[in-house]
PDB file of C-alpha atoms in Angstrom:
ATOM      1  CA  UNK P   1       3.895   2.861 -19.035  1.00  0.00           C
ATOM      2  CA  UNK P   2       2.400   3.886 -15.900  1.00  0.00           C
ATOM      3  CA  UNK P   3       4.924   5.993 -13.384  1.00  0.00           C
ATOM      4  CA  UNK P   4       4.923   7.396  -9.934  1.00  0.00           C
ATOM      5  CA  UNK P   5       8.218   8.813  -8.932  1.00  0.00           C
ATOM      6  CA  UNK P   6       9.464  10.436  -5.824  1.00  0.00           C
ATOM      7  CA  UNK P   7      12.162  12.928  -5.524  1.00  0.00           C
ATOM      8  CA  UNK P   8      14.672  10.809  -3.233  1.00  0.00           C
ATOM      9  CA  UNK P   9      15.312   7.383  -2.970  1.00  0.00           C
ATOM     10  CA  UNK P  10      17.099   8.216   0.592  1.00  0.00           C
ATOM     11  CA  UNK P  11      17.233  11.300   2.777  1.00  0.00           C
ATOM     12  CA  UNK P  12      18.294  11.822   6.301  1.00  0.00           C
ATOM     13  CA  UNK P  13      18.059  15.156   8.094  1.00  0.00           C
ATOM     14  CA  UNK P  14      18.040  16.108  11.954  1.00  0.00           C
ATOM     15  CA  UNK P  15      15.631  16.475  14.075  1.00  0.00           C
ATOM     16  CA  UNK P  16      13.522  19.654  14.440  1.00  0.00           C
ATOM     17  CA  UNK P  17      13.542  20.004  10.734  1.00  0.00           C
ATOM     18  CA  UNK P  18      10.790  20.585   7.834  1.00  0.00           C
ATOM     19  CA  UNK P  19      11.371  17.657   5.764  1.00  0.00           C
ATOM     20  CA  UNK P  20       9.602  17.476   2.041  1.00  0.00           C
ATOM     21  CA  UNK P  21       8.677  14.615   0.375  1.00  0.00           C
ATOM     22  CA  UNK P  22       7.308  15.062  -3.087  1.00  0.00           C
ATOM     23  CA  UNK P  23       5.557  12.791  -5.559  1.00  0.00           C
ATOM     24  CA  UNK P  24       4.632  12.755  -9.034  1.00  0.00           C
ATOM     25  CA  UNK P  25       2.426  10.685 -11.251  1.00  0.00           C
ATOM     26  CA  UNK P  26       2.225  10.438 -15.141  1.00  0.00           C
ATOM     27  CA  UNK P  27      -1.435   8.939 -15.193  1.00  0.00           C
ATOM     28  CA  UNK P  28      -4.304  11.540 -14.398  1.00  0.00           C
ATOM     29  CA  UNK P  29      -5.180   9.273 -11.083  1.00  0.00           C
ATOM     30  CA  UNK P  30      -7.571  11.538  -8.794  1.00  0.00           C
ATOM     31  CA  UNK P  31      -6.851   9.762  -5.847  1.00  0.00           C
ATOM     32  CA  UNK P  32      -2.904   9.816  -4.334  1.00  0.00           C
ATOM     33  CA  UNK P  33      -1.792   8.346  -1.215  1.00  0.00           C
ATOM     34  CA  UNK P  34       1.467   8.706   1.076  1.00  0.00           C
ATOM     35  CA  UNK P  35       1.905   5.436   3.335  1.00  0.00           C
ATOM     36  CA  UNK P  36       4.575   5.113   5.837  1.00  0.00           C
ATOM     37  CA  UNK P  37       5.949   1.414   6.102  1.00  0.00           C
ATOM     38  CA  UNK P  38       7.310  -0.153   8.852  1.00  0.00           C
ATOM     39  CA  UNK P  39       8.606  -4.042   9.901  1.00  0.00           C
ATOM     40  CA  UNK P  40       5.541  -6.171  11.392  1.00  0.00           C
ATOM     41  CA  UNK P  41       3.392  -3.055  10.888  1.00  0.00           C
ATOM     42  CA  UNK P  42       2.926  -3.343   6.937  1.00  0.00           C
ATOM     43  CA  UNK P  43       1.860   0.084   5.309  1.00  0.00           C
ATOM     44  CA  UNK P  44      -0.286   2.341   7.216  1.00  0.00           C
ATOM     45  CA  UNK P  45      -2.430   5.761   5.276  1.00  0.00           C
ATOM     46  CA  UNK P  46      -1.151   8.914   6.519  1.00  0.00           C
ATOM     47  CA  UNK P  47      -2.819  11.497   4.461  1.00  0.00           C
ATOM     48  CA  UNK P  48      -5.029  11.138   0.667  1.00  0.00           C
ATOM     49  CA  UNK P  49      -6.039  13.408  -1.480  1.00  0.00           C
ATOM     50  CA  UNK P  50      -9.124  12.716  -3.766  1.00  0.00           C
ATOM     51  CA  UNK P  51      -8.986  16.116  -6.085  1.00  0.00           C
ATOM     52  CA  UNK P  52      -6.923  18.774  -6.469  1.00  0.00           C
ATOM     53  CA  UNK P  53      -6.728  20.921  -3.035  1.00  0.00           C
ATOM     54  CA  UNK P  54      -8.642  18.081  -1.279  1.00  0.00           C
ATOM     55  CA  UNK P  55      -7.203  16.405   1.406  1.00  0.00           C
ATOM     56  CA  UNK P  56      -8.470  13.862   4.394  1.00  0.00           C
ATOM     57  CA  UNK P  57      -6.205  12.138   6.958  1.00  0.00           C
ATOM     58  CA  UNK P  58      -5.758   8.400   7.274  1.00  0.00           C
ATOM     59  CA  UNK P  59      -4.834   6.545  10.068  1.00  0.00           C
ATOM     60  CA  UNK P  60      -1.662   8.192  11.565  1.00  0.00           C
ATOM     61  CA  UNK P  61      -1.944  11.754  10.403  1.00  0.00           C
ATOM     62  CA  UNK P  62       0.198  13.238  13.482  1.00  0.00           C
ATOM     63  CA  UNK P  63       2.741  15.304  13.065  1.00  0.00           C
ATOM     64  CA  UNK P  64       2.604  15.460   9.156  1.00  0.00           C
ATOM     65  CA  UNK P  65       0.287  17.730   6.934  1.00  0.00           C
ATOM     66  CA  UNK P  66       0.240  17.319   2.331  1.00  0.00           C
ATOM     67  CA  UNK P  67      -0.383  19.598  -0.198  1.00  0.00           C
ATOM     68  CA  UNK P  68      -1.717  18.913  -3.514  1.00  0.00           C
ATOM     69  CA  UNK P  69      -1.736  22.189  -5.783  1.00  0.00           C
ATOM     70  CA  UNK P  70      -1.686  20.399  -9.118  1.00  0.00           C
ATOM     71  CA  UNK P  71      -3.328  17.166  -9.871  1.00  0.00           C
ATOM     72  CA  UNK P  72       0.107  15.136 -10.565  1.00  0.00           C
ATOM     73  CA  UNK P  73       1.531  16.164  -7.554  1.00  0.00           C
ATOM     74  CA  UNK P  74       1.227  15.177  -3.616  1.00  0.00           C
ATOM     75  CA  UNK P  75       3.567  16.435  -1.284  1.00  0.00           C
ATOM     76  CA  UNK P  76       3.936  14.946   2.292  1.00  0.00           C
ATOM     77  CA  UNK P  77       5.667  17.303   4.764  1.00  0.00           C
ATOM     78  CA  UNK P  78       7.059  16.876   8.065  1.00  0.00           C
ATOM     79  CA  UNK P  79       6.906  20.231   9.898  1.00  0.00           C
ATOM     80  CA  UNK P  80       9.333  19.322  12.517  1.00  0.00           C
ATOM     81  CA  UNK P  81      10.954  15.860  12.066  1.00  0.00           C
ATOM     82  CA  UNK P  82      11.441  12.975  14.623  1.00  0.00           C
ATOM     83  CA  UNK P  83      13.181  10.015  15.149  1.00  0.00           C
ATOM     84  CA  UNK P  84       9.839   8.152  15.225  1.00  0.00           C
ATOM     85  CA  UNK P  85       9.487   9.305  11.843  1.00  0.00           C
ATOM     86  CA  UNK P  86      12.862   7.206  10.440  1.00  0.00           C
ATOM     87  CA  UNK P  87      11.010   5.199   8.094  1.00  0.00           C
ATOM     88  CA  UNK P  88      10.065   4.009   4.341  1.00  0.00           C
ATOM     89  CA  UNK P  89       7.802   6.054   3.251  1.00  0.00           C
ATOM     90  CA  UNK P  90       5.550   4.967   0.107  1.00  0.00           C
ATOM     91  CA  UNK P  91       3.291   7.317  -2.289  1.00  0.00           C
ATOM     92  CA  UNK P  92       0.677   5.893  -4.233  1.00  0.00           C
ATOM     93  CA  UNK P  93      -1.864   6.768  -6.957  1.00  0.00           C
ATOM     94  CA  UNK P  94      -5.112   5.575  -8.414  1.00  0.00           C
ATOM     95  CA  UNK P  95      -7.615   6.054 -11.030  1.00  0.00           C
ATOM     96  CA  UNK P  96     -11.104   6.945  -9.192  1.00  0.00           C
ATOM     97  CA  UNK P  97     -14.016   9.078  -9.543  1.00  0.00           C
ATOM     98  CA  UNK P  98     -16.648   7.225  -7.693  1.00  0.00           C
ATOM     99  CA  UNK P  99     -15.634   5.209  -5.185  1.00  0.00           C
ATOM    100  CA  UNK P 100     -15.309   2.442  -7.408  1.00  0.00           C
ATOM    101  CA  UNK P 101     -13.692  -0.676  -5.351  1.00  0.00           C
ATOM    102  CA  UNK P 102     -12.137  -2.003  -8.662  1.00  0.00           C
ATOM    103  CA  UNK P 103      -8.755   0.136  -9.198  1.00  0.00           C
ATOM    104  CA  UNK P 104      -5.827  -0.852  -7.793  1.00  0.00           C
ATOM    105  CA  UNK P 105      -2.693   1.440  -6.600  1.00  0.00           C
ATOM    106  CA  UNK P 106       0.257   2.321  -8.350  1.00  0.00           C
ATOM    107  CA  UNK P 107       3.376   2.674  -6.393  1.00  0.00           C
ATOM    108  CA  UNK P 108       6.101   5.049  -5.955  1.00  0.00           C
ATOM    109  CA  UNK P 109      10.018   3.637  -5.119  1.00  0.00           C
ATOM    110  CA  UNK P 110       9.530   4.880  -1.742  1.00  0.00           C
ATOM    111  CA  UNK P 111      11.939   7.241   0.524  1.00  0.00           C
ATOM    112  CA  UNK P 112      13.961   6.151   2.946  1.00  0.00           C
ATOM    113  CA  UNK P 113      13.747   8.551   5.578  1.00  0.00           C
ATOM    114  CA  UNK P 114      16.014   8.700   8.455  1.00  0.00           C
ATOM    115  CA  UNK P 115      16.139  11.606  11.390  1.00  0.00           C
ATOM    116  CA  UNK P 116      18.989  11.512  13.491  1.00  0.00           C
TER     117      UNK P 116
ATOM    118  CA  UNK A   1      -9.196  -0.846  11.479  1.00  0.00           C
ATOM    119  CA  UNK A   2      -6.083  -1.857   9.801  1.00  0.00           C
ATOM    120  CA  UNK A   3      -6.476  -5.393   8.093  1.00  0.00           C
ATOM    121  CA  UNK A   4      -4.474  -8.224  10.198  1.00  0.00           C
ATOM    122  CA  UNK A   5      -3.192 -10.803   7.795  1.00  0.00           C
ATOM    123  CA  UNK A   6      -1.469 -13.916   8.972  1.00  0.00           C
ATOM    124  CA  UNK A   7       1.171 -15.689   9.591  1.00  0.00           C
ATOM    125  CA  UNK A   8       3.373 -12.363   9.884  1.00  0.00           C
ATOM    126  CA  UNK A   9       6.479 -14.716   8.591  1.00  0.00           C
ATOM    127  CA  UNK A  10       6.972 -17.971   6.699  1.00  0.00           C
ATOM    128  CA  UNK A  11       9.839 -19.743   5.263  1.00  0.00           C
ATOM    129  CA  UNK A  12       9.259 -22.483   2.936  1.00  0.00           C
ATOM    130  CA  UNK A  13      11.222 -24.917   0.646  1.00  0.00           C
ATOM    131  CA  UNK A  14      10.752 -24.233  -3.275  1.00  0.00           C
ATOM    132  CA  UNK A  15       7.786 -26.477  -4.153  1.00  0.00           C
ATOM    133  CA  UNK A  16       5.975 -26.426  -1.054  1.00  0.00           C
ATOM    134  CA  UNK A  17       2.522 -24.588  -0.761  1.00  0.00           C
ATOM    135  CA  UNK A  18       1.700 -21.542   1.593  1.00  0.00           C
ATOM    136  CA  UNK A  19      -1.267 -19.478   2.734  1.00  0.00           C
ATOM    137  CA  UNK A  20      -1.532 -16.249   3.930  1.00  0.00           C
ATOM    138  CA  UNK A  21      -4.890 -14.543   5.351  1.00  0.00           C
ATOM    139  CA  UNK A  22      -6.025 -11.257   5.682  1.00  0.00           C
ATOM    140  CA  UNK A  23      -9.390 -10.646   8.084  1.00  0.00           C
ATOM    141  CA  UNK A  24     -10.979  -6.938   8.673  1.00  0.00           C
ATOM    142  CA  UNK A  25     -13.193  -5.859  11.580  1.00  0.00           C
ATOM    143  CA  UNK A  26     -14.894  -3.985   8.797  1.00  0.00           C
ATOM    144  CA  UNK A  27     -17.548  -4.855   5.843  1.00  0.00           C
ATOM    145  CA  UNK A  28     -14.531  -5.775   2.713  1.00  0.00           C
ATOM    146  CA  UNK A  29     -16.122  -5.001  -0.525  1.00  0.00           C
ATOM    147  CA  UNK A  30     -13.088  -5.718  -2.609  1.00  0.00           C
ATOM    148  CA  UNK A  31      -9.831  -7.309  -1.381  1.00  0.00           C
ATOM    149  CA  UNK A  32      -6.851  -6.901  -4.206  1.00  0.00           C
ATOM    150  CA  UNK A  33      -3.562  -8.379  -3.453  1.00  0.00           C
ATOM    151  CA  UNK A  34       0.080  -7.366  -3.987  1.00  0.00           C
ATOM    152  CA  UNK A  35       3.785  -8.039  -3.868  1.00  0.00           C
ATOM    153  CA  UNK A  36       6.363  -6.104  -2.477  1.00  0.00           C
ATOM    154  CA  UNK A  37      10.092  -7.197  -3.656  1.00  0.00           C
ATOM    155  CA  UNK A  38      12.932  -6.553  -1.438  1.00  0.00           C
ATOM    156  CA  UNK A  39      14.211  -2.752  -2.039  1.00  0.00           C
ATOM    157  CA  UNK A  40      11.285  -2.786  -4.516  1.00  0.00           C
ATOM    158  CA  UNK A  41       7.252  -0.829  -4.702  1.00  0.00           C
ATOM    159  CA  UNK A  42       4.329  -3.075  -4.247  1.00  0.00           C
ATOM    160  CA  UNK A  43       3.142  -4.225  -7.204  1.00  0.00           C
ATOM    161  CA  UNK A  44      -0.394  -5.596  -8.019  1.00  0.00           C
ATOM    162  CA  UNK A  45      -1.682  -8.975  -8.125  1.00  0.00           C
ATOM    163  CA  UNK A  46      -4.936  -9.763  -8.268  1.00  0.00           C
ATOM    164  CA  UNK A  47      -8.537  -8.386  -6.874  1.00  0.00           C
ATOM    165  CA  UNK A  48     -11.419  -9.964  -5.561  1.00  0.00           C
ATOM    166  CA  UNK A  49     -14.616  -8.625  -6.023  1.00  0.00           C
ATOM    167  CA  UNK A  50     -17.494 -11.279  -5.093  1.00  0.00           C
ATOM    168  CA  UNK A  51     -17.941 -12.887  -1.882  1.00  0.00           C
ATOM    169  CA  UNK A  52     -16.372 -16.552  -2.507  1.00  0.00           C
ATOM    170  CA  UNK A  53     -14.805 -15.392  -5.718  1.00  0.00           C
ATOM    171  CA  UNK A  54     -11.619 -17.216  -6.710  1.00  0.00           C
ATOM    172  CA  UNK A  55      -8.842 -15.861  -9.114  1.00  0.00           C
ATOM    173  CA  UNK A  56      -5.615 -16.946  -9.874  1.00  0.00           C
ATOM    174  CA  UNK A  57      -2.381 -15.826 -11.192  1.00  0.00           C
ATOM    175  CA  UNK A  58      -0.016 -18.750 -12.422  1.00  0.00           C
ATOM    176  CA  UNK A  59       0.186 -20.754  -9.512  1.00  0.00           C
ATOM    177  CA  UNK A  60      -1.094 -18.139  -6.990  1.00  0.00           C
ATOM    178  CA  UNK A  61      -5.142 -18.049  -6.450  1.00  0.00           C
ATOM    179  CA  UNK A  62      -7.149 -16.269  -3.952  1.00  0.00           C
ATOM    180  CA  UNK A  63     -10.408 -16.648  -2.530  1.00  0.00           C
ATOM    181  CA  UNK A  64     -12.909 -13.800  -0.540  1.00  0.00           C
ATOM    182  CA  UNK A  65     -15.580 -14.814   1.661  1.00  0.00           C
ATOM    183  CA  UNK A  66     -17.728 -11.547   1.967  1.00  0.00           C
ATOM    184  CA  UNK A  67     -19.186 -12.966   5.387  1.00  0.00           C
ATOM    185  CA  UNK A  68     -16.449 -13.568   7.213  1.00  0.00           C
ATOM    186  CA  UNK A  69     -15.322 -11.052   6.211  1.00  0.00           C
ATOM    187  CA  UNK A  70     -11.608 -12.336   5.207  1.00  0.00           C
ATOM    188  CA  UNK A  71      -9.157 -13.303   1.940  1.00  0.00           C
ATOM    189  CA  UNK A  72      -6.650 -15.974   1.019  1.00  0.00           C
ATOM    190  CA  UNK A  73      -3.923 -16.036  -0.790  1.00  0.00           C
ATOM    191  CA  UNK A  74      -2.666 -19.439  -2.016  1.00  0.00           C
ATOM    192  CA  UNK A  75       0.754 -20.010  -3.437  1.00  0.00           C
ATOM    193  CA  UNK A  76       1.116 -22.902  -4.658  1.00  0.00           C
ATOM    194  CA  UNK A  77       4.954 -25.427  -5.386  1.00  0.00           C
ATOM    195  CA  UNK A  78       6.196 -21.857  -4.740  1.00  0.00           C
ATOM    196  CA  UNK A  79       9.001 -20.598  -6.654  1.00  0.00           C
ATOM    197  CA  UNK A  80      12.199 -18.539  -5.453  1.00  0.00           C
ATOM    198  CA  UNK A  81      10.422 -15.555  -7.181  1.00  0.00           C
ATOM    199  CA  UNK A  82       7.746 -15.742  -4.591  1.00  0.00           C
ATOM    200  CA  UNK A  83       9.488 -14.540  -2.201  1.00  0.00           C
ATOM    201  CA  UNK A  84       8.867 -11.279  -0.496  1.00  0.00           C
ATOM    202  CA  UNK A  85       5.722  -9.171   1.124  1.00  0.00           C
ATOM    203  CA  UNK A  86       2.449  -9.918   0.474  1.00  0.00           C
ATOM    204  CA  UNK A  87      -0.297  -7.319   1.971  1.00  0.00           C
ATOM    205  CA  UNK A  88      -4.017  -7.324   1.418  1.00  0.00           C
ATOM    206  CA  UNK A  89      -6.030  -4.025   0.486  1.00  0.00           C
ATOM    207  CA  UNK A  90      -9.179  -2.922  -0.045  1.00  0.00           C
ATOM    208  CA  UNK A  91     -11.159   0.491  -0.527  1.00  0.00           C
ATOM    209  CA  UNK A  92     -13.573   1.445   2.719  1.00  0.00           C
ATOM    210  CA  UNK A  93     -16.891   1.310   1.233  1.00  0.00           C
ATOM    211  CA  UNK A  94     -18.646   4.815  -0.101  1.00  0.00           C
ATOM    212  CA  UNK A  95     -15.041   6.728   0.462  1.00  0.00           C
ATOM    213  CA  UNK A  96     -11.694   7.394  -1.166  1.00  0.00           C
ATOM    214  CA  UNK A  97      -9.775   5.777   1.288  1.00  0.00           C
ATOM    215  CA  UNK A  98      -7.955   2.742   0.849  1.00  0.00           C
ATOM    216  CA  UNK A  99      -5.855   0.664   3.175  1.00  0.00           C
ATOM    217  CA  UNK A 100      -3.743  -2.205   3.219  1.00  0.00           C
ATOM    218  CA  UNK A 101      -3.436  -4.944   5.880  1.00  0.00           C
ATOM    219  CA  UNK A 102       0.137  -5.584   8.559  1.00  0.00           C
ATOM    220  CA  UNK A 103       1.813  -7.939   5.446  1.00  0.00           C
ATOM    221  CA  UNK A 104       2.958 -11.350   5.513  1.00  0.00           C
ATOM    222  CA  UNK A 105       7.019 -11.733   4.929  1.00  0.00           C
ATOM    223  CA  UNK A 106       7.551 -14.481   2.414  1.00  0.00           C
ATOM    224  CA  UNK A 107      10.884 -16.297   1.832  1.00  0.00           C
ATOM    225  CA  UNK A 108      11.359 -19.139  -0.305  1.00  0.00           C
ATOM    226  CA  UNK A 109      14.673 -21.408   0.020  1.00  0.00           C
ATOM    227  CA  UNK A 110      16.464 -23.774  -2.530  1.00  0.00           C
TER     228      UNK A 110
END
């Protein structure tokens, strides 16, 4: 059975803080994703990673940066959190080695982050 | 860039039909489809991979018109267990990135 987990379900920290989020998959995807969801806005690509150590931003990379050391795992950090950064935030992976359009996405539980 | 899908929000009786659309300003090559559960992941539906392809899964089917470039989902005598968020997304052509369209909030009533 296919799993992506993430390491909290909620979190809430202050602002000015570094905030990890990590994520783990079970499946030998290539490709992981961290979304950040939000009402009326649906889920929008803040960083992906296609290999190990390969990264490339998405949409609404400010004020966040990732790491990916090994190939299960894809962490999102927030170097210095704020409140416009309360949100759910969603990792995904996928199974990819060419671009193929045919794979869909696994999902993590998401994180519910809040910054006070 | 994002995908728009509409309506953002629709409430129907159990048994009635719905459909929600997602249209890109950008070439779709491939549209799949999920369903996000309340406190829940996303979880996969269907994909669409030929201009004016249909699928469908139980009583949901989908159709993709390459041209315009734009999907439908069609639920239809929807159940209780349809309710939820539904978001389009698709894989931009020749890269790694994949994105998913604003959602449409589902709720189906007794």
């Amino acid at each position: 059975d296919v799993k992506v987990t993430q390491s909290s379900r909620y979190l809430v920290k202050r602002t000015g803080e570094k905030v990890f989020l990590e994520c783990v998959q079970d499946m030998d995807h290539e490709n992981m994703f961290w979304y950040r969801q939000d009402p009326g806005l649906g889920l929008r690509l803040i960083y992906f990673s296609y290999d190990v150590k390969m990264k490339e931003k998405g949409d609404i990379p400010e004020g966040y940066s990732v790491s990916r050391e090994k190939k299960e795992r894809f962490s999102l950090i927030l170097e210095s959190a704020s409140t416009n950064q309360t949100s759910m935030y969603l990792c995904a992976s996928r199974v990819d080695k060419y671009t193929s359009p045919s794979n869909e996405q696994f999902f993590g539980p998401g994180t519910r982050l809040t910054v006070l | 860039q994002q995908p728009v899908q509409s309506p953002q929000a629709v409430i129907l009786r159990e048994g009635e039909d719905a459909v929600i659309n997602c249209s890109s300003s950008k070439a779709l090559y491939s549209v799949h489809w999920y369903r996000q559960k309340h406190g829940e992941a996303p979880v996969f539906l269907m994909i669409l991979l030929k201009g004016g392809e249909q699928k469908g899964h139980e009583k949901i089917s989908a159709s993709f018109n390459e041209k315009k470039q734009q999907s439908s989902l069609y639920l239809t005598a929807s159940q209780l267990s349809y309710s939820g968020t539904y978001f389009c997304g698709t894989l931009l052509s020749g890269t790694y990135k994949y994105i998913f369209g604003t959602g449409t909030r589902l709720k189906v009533l007794a």
